[in-house]
Short mmCIF file of N, CA, C and O in Angstrom, two decimals:
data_model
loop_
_atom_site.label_atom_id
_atom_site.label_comp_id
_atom_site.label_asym_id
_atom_site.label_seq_id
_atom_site.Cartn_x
_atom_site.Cartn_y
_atom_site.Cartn_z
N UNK A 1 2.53 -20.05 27.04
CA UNK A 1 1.71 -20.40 25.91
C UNK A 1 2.57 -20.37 24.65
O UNK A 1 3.27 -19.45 24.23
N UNK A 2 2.37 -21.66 24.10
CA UNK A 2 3.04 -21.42 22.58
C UNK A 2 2.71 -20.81 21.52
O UNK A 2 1.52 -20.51 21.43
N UNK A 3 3.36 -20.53 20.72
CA UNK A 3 3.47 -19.72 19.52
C UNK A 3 3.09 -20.60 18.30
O UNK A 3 3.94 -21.36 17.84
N UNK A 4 1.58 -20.48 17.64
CA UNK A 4 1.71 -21.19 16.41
C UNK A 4 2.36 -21.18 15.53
O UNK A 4 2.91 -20.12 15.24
N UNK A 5 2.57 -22.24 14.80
CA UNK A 5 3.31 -21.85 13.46
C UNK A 5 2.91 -20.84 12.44
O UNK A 5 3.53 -20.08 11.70
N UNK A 6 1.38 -21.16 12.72
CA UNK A 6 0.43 -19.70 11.23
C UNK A 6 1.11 -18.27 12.04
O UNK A 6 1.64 -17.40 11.35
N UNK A 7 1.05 -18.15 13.42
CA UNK A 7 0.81 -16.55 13.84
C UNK A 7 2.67 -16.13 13.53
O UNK A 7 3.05 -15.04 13.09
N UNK A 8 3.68 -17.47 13.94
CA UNK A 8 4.89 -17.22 13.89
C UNK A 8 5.90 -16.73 12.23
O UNK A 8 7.01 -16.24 12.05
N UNK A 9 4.80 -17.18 11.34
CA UNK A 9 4.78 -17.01 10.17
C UNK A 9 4.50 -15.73 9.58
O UNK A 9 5.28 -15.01 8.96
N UNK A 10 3.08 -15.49 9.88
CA UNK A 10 2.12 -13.89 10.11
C UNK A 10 3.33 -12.65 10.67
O UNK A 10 3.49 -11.52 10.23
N UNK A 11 3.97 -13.26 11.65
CA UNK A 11 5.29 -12.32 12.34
C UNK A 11 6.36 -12.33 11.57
O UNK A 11 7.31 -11.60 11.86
N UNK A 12 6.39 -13.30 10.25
CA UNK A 12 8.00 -13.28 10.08
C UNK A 12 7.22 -12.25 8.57
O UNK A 12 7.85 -11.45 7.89
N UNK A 13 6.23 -12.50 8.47
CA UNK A 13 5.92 -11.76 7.11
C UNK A 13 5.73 -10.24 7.37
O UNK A 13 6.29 -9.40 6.66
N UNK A 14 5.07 -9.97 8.22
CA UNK A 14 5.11 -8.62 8.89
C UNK A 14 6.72 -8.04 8.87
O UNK A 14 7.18 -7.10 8.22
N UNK A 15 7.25 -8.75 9.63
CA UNK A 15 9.00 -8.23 9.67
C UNK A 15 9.50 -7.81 8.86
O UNK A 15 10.00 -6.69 8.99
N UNK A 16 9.60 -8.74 7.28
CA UNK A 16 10.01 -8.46 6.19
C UNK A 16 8.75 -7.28 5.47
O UNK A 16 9.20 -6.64 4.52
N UNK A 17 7.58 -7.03 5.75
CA UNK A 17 7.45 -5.73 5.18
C UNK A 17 7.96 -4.70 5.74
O UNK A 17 8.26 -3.67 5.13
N UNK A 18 8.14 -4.92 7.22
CA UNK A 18 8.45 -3.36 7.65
C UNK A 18 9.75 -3.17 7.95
O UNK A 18 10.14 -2.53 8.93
N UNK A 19 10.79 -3.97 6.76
CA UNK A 19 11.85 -4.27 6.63
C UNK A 19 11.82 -3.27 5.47
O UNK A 19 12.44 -2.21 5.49
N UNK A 20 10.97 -3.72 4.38
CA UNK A 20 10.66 -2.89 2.75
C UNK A 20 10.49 -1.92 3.36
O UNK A 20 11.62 -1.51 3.63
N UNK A 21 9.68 -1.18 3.81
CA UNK A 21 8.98 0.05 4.25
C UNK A 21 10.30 0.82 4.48
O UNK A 21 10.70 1.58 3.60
N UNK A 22 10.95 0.66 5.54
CA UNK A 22 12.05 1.10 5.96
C UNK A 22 13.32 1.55 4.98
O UNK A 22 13.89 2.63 4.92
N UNK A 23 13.62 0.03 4.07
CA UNK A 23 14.73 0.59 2.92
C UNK A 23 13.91 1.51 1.95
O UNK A 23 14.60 2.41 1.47
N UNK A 24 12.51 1.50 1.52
CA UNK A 24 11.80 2.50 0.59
C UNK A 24 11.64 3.73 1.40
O UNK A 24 11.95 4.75 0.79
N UNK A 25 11.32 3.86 2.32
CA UNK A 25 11.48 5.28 3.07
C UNK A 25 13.00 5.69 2.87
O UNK A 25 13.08 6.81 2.37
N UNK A 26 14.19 5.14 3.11
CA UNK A 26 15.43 5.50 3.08
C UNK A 26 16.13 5.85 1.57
O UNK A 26 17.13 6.52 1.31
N UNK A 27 15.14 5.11 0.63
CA UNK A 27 15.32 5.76 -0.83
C UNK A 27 15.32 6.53 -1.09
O UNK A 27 16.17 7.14 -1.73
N UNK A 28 13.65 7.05 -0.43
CA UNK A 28 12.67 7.83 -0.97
C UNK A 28 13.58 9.01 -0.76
O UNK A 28 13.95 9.70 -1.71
N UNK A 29 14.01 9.27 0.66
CA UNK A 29 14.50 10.61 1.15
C UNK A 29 15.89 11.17 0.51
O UNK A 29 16.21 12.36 0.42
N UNK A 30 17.02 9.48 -0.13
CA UNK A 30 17.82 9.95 -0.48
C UNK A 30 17.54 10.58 -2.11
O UNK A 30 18.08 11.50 -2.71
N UNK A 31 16.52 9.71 -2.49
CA UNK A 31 16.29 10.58 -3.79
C UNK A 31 15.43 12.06 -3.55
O UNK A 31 15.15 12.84 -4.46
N UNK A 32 15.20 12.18 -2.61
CA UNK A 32 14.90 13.36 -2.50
C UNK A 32 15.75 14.87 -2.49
O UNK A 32 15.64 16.05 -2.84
N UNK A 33 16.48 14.13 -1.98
CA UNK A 33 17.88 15.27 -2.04
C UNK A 33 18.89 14.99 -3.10
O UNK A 33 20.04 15.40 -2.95
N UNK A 34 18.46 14.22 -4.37
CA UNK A 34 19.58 13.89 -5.17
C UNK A 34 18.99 15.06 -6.36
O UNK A 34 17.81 15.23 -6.66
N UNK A 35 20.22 15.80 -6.93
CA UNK A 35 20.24 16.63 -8.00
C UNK A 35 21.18 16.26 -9.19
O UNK A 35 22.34 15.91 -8.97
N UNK A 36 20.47 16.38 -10.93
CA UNK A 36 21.87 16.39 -11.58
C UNK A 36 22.07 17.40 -12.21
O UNK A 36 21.19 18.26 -12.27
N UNK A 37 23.15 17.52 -12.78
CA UNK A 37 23.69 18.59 -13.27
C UNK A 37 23.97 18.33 -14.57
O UNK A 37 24.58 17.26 -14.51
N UNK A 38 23.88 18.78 -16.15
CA UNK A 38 23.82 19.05 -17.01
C UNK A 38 24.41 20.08 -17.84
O UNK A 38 23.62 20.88 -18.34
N UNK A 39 25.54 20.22 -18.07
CA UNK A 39 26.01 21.28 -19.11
C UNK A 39 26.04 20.86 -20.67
O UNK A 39 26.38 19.72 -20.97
N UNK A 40 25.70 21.75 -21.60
CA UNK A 40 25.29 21.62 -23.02
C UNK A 40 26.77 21.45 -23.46
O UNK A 40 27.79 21.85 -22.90
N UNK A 41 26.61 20.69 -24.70
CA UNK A 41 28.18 20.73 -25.05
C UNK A 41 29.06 22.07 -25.77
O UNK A 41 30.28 22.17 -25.85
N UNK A 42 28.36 22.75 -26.11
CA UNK A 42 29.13 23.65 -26.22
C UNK A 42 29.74 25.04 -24.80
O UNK A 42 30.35 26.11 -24.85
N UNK A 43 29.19 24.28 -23.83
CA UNK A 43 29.22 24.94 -22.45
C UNK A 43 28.38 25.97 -22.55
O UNK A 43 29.28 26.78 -22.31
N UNK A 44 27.69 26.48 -22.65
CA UNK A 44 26.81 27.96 -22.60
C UNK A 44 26.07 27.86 -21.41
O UNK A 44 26.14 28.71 -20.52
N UNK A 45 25.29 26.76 -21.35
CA UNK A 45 24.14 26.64 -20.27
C UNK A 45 24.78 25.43 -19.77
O UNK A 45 25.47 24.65 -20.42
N UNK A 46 24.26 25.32 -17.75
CA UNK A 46 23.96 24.41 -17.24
C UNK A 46 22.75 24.36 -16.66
O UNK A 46 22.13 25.40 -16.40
N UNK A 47 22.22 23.01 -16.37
CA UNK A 47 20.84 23.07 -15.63
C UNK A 47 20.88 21.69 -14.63
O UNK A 47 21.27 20.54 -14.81
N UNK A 48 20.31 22.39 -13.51
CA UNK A 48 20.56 21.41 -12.41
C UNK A 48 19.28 21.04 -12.55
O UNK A 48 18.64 21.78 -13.29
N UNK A 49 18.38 19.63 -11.84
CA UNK A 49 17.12 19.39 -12.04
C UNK A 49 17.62 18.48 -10.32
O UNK A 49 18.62 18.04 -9.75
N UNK A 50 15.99 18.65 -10.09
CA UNK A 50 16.00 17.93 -8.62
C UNK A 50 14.99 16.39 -9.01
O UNK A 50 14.53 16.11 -10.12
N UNK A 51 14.89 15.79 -8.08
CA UNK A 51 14.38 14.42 -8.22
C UNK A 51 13.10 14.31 -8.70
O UNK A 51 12.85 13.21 -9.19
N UNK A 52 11.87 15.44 -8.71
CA UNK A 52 10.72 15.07 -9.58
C UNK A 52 11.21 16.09 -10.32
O UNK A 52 10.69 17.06 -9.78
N UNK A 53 11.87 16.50 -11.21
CA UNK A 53 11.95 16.86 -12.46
C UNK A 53 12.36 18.36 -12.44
O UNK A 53 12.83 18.81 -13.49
N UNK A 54 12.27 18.98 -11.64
CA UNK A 54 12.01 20.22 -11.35
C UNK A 54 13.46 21.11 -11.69
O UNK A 54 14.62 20.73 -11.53
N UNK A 55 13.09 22.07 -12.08
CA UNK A 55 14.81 22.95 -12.63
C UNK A 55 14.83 24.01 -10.83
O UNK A 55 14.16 24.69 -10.06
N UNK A 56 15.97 23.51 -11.06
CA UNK A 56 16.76 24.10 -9.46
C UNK A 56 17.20 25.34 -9.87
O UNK A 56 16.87 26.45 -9.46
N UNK A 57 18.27 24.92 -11.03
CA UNK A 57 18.82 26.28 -11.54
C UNK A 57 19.14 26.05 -13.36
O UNK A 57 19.35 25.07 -14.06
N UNK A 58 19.04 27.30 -13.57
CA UNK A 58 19.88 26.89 -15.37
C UNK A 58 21.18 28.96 -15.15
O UNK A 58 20.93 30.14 -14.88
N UNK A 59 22.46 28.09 -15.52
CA UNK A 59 23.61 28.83 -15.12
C UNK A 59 24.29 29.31 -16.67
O UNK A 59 24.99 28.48 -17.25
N UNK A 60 24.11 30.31 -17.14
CA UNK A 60 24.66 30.82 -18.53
C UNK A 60 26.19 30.91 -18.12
O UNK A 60 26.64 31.67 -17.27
N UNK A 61 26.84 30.05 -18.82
CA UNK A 61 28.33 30.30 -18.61
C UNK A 61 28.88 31.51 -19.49
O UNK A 61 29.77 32.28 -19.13
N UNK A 62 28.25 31.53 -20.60
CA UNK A 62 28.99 32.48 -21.65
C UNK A 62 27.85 33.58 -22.03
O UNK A 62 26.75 33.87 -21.55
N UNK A 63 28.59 34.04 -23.05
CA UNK A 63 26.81 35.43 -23.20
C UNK A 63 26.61 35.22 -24.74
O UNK A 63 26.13 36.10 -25.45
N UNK A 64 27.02 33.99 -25.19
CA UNK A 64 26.61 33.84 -26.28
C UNK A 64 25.04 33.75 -26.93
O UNK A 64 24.51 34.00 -28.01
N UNK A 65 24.61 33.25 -25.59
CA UNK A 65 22.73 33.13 -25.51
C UNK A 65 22.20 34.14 -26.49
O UNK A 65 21.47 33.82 -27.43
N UNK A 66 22.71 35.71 -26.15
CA UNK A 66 22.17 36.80 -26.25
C UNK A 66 22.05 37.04 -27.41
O UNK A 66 21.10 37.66 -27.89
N UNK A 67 23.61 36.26 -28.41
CA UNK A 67 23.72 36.67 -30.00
C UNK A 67 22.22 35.67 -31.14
O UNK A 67 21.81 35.82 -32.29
N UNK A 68 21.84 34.67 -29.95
CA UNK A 68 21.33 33.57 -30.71
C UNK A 68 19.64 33.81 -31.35
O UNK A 68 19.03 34.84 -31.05
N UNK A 69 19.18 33.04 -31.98
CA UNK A 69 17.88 33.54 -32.23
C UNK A 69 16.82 32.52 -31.28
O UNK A 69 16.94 31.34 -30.94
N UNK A 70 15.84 33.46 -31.07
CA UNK A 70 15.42 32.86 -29.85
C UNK A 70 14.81 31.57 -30.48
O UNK A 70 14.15 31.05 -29.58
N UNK A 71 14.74 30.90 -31.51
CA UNK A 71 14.42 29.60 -31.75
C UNK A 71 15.58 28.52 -31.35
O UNK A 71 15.33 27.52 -30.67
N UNK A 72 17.35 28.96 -32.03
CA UNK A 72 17.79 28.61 -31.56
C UNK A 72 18.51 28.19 -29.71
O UNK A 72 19.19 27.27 -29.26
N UNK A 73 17.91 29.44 -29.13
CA UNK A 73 18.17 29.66 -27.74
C UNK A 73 17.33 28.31 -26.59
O UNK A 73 17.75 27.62 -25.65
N UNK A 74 15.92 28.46 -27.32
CA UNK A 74 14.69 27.58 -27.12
C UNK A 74 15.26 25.76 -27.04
O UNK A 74 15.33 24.88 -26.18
N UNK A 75 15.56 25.91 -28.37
CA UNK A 75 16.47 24.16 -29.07
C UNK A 75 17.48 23.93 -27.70
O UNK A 75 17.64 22.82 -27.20
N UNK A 76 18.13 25.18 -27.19
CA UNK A 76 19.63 24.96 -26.44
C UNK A 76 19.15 24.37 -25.15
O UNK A 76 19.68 23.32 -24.77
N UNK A 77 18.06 25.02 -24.33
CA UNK A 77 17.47 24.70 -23.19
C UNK A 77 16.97 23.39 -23.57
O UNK A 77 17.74 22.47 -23.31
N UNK A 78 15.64 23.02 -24.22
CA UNK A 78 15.44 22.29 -24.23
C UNK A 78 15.90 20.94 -24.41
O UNK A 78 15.31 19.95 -23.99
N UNK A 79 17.38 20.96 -25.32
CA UNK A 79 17.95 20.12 -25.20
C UNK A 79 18.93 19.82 -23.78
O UNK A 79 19.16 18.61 -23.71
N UNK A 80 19.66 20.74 -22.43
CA UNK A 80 19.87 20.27 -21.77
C UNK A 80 18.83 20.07 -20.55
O UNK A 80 19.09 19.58 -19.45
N UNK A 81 17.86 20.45 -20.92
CA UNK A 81 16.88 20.32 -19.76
C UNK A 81 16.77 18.55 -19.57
O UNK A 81 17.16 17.88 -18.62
N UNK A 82 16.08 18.09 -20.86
CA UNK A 82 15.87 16.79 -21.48
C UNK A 82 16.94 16.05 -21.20
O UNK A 82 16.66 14.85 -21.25
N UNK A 83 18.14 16.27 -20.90
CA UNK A 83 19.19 15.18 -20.89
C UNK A 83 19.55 15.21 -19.35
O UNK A 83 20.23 14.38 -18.74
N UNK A 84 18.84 16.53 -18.78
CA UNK A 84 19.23 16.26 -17.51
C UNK A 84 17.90 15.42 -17.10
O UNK A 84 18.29 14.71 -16.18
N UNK A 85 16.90 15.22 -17.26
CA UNK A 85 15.70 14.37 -17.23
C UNK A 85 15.96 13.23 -17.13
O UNK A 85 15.83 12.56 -16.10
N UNK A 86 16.41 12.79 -18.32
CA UNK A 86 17.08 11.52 -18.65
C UNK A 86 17.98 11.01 -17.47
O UNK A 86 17.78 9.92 -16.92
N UNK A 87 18.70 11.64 -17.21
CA UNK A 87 19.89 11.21 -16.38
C UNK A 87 19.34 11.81 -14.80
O UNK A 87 20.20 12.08 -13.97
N UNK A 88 18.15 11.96 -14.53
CA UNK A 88 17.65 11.81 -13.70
C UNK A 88 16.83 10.34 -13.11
O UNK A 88 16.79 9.75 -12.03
N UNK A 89 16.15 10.12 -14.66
CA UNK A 89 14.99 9.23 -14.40
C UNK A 89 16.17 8.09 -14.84
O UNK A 89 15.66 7.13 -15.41
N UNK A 90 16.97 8.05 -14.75
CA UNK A 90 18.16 6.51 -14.55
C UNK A 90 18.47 6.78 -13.17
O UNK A 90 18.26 5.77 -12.50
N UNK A 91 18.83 7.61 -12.56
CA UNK A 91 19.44 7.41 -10.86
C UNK A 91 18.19 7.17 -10.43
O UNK A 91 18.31 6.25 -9.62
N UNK A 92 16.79 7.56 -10.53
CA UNK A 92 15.53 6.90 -9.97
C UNK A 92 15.50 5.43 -10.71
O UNK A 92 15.32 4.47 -9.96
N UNK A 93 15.65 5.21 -11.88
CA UNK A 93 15.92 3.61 -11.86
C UNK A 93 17.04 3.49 -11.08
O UNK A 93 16.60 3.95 -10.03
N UNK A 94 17.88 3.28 -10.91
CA UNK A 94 18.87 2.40 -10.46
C UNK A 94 18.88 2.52 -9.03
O UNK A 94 19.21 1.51 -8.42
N UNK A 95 18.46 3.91 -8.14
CA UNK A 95 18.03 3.60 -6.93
C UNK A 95 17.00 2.95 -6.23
O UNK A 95 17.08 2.72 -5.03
N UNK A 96 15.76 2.56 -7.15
CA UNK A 96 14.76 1.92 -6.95
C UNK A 96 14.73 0.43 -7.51
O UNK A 96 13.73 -0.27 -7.38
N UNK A 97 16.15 -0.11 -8.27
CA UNK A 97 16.28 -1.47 -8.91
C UNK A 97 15.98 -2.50 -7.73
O UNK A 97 15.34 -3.53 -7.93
N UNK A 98 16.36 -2.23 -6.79
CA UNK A 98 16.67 -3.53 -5.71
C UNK A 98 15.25 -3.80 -5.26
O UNK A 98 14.89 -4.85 -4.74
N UNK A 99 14.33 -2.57 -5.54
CA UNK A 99 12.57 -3.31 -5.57
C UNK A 99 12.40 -4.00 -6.44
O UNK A 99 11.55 -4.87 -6.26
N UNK A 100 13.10 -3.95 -7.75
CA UNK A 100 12.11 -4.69 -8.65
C UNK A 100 11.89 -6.27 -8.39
O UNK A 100 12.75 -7.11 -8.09
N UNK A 101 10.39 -6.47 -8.63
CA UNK A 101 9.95 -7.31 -8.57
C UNK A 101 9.01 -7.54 -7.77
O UNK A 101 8.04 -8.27 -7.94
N UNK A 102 9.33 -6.80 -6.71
CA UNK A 102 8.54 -6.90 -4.96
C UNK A 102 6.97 -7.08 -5.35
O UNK A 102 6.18 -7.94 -4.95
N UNK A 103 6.76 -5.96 -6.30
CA UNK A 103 4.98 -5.95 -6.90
C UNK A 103 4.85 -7.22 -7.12
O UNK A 103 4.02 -7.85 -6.45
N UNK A 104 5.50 -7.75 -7.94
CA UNK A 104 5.03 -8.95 -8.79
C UNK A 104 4.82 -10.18 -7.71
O UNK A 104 3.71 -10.71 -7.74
N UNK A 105 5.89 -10.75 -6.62
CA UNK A 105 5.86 -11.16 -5.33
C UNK A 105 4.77 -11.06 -4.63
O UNK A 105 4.30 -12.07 -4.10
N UNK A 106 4.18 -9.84 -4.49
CA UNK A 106 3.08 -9.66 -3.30
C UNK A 106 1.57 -9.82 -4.54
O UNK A 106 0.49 -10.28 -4.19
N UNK A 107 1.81 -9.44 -5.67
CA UNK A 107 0.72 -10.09 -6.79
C UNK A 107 0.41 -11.68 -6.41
O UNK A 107 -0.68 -12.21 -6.17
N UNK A 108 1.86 -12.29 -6.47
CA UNK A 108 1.62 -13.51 -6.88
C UNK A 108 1.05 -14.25 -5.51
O UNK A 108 0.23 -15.16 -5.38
N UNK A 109 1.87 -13.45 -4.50
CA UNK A 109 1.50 -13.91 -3.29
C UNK A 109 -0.11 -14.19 -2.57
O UNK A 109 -0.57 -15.02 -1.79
N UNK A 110 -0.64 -12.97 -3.36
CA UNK A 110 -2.19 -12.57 -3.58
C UNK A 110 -2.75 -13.35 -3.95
O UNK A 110 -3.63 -13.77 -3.20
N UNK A 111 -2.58 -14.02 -5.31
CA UNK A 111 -3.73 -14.63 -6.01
C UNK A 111 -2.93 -16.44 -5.98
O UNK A 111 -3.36 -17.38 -6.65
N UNK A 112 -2.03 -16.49 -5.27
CA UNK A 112 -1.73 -17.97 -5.06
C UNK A 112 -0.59 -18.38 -5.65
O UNK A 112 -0.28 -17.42 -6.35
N UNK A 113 0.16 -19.17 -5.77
CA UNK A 113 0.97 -20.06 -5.91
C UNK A 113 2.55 -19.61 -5.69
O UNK A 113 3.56 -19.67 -6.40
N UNK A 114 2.23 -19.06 -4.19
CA UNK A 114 3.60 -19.30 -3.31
C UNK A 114 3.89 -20.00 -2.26
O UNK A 114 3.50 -21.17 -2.30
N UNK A 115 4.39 -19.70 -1.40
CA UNK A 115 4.24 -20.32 0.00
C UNK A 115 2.99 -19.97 0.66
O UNK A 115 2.32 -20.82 1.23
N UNK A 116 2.52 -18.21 0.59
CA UNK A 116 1.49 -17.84 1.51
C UNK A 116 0.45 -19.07 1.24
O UNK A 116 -0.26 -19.39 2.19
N UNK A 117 0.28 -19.88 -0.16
CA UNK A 117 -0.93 -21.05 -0.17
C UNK A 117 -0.53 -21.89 0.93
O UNK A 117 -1.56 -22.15 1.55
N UNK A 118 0.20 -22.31 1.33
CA UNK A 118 0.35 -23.03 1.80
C UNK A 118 0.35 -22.78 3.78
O UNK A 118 0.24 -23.67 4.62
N UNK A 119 0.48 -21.67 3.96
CA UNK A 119 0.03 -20.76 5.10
C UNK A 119 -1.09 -20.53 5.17
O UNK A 119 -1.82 -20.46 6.16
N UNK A 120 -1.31 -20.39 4.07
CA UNK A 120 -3.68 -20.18 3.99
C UNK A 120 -4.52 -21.45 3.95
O UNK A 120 -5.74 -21.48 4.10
N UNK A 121 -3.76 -22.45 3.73
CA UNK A 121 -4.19 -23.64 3.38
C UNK A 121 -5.36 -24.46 4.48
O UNK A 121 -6.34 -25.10 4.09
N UNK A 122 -5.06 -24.30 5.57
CA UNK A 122 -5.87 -24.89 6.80
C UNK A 122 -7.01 -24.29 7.01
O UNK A 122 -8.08 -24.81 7.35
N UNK A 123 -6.69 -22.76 6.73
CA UNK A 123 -8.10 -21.48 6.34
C UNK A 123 -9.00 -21.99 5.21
O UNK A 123 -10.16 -22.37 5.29
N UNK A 124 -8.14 -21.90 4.05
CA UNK A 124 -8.89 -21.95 3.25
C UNK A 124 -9.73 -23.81 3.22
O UNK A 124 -10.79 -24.11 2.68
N UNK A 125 -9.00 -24.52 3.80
CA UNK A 125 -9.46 -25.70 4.21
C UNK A 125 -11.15 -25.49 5.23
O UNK A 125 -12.16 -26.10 4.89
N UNK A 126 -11.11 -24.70 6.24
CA UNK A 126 -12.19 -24.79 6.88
C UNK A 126 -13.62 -23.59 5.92
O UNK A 126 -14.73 -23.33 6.38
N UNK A 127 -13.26 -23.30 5.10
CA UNK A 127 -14.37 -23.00 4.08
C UNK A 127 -15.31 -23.56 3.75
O UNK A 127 -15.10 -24.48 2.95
N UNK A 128 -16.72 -23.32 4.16
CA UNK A 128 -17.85 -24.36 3.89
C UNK A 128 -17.50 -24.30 1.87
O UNK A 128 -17.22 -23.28 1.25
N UNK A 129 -17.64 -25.60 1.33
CA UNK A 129 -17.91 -25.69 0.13
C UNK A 129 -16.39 -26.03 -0.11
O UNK A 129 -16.07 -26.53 -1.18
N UNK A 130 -15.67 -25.82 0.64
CA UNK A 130 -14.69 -25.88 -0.07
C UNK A 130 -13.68 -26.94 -0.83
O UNK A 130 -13.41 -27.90 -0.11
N UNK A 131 -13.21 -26.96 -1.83
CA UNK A 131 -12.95 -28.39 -2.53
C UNK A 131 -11.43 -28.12 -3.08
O UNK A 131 -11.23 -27.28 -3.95
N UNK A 132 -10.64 -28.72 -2.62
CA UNK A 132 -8.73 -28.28 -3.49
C UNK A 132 -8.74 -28.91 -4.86
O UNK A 132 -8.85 -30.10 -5.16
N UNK A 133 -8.62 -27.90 -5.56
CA UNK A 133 -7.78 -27.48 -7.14
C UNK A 133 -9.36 -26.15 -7.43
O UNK A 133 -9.44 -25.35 -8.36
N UNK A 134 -10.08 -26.29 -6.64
CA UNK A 134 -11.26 -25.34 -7.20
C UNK A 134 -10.77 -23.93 -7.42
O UNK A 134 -10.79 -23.31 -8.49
N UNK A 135 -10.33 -23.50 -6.28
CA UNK A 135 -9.37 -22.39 -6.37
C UNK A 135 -8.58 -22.02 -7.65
O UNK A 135 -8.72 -20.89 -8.12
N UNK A 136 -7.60 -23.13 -8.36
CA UNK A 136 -6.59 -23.13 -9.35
C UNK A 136 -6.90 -22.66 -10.66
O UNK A 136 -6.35 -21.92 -11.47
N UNK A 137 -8.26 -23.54 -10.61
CA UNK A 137 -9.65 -23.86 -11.64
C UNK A 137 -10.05 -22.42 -12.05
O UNK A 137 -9.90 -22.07 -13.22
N UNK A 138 -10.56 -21.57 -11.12
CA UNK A 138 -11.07 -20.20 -11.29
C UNK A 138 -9.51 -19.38 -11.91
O UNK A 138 -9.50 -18.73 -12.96
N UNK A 139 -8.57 -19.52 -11.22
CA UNK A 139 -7.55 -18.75 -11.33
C UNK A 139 -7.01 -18.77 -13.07
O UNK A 139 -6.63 -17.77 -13.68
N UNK A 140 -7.08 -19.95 -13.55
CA UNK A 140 -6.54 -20.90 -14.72
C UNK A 140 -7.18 -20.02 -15.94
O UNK A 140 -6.75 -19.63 -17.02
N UNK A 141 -8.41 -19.89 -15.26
CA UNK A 141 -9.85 -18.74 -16.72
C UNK A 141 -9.13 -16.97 -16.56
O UNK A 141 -9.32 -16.08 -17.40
N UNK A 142 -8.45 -16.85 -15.52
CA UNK A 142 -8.31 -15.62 -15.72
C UNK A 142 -6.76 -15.49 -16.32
O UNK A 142 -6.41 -14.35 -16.60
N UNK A 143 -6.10 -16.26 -16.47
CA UNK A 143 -4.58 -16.24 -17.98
C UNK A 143 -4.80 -16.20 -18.59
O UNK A 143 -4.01 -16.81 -19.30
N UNK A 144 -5.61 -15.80 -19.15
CA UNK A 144 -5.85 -15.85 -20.91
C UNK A 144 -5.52 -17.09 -21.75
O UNK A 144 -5.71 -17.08 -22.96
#
């Protein structure tokens, strides 16, 4: 028995999600185990932070902390906490760059004008009522 073209299609689209699935699971885990590290510039403190944000460790290099006033001590953390944040939430961009877009793809794919129309087309063809550009028509009022 042969293989339609709709179901052989249905298979190649399936493939390529559980193609995504697979490299986003393999992200997910390596950002899971990714940590950065942060020392203040005057070296006093470091602070490691793990992938949702979380402080692993903060490492007093010197004992200057002790002379400081605790407003200034407060300013010291908070400023390397924050930069290790920062330079966290860039290795989560840049390990998650090679998705971008995918949303917008399976959006567009959703509401029409990719190929999947043209895979739905014989479907959406046997629709009682159904009339081509009506579809476009509805879609056209919802762009603003």
């Amino acid at each position: 028995m042969a293989v339609s073209p709709f179901a052989q299609q249905i298979e190649e689209a399936m493939e390529t999600l559980r193609e995504q699935q697979a490299r986003l699971a393999e992200a997910t885990s390596r950002l899971q185990a990714t940590t950065v590290s942060v020392t203040s510039k005057d070296r006093m403190v470091t602070a490691v932070l793990g992938a949702q944000g979380q402080v692993v460790s903060l490492t007093f290099h010197t004992t200057a902390y002790r002379a400081m006033a605790p407003a200034q001590l407060g300013t010291a953390l908070a400023d390397v906490l924050n930069q290790a944040r920062a330079d966290m939430g860039a290795k989560v961009t840049e390990s998650l760059g090679s998705f971008e877009g995918l949303g917008e793809t399976l959006r567009t794919s959703m509401t029409g004008g990719t190929e999947l129309d043209e895979l739905l087309a014989p479907l959406q063809a046997m629709r009682p009522g159904f009339t081509a550009g009506a579809r476009r028509e509805r879609q056209e009022e919802f762009r603003g």
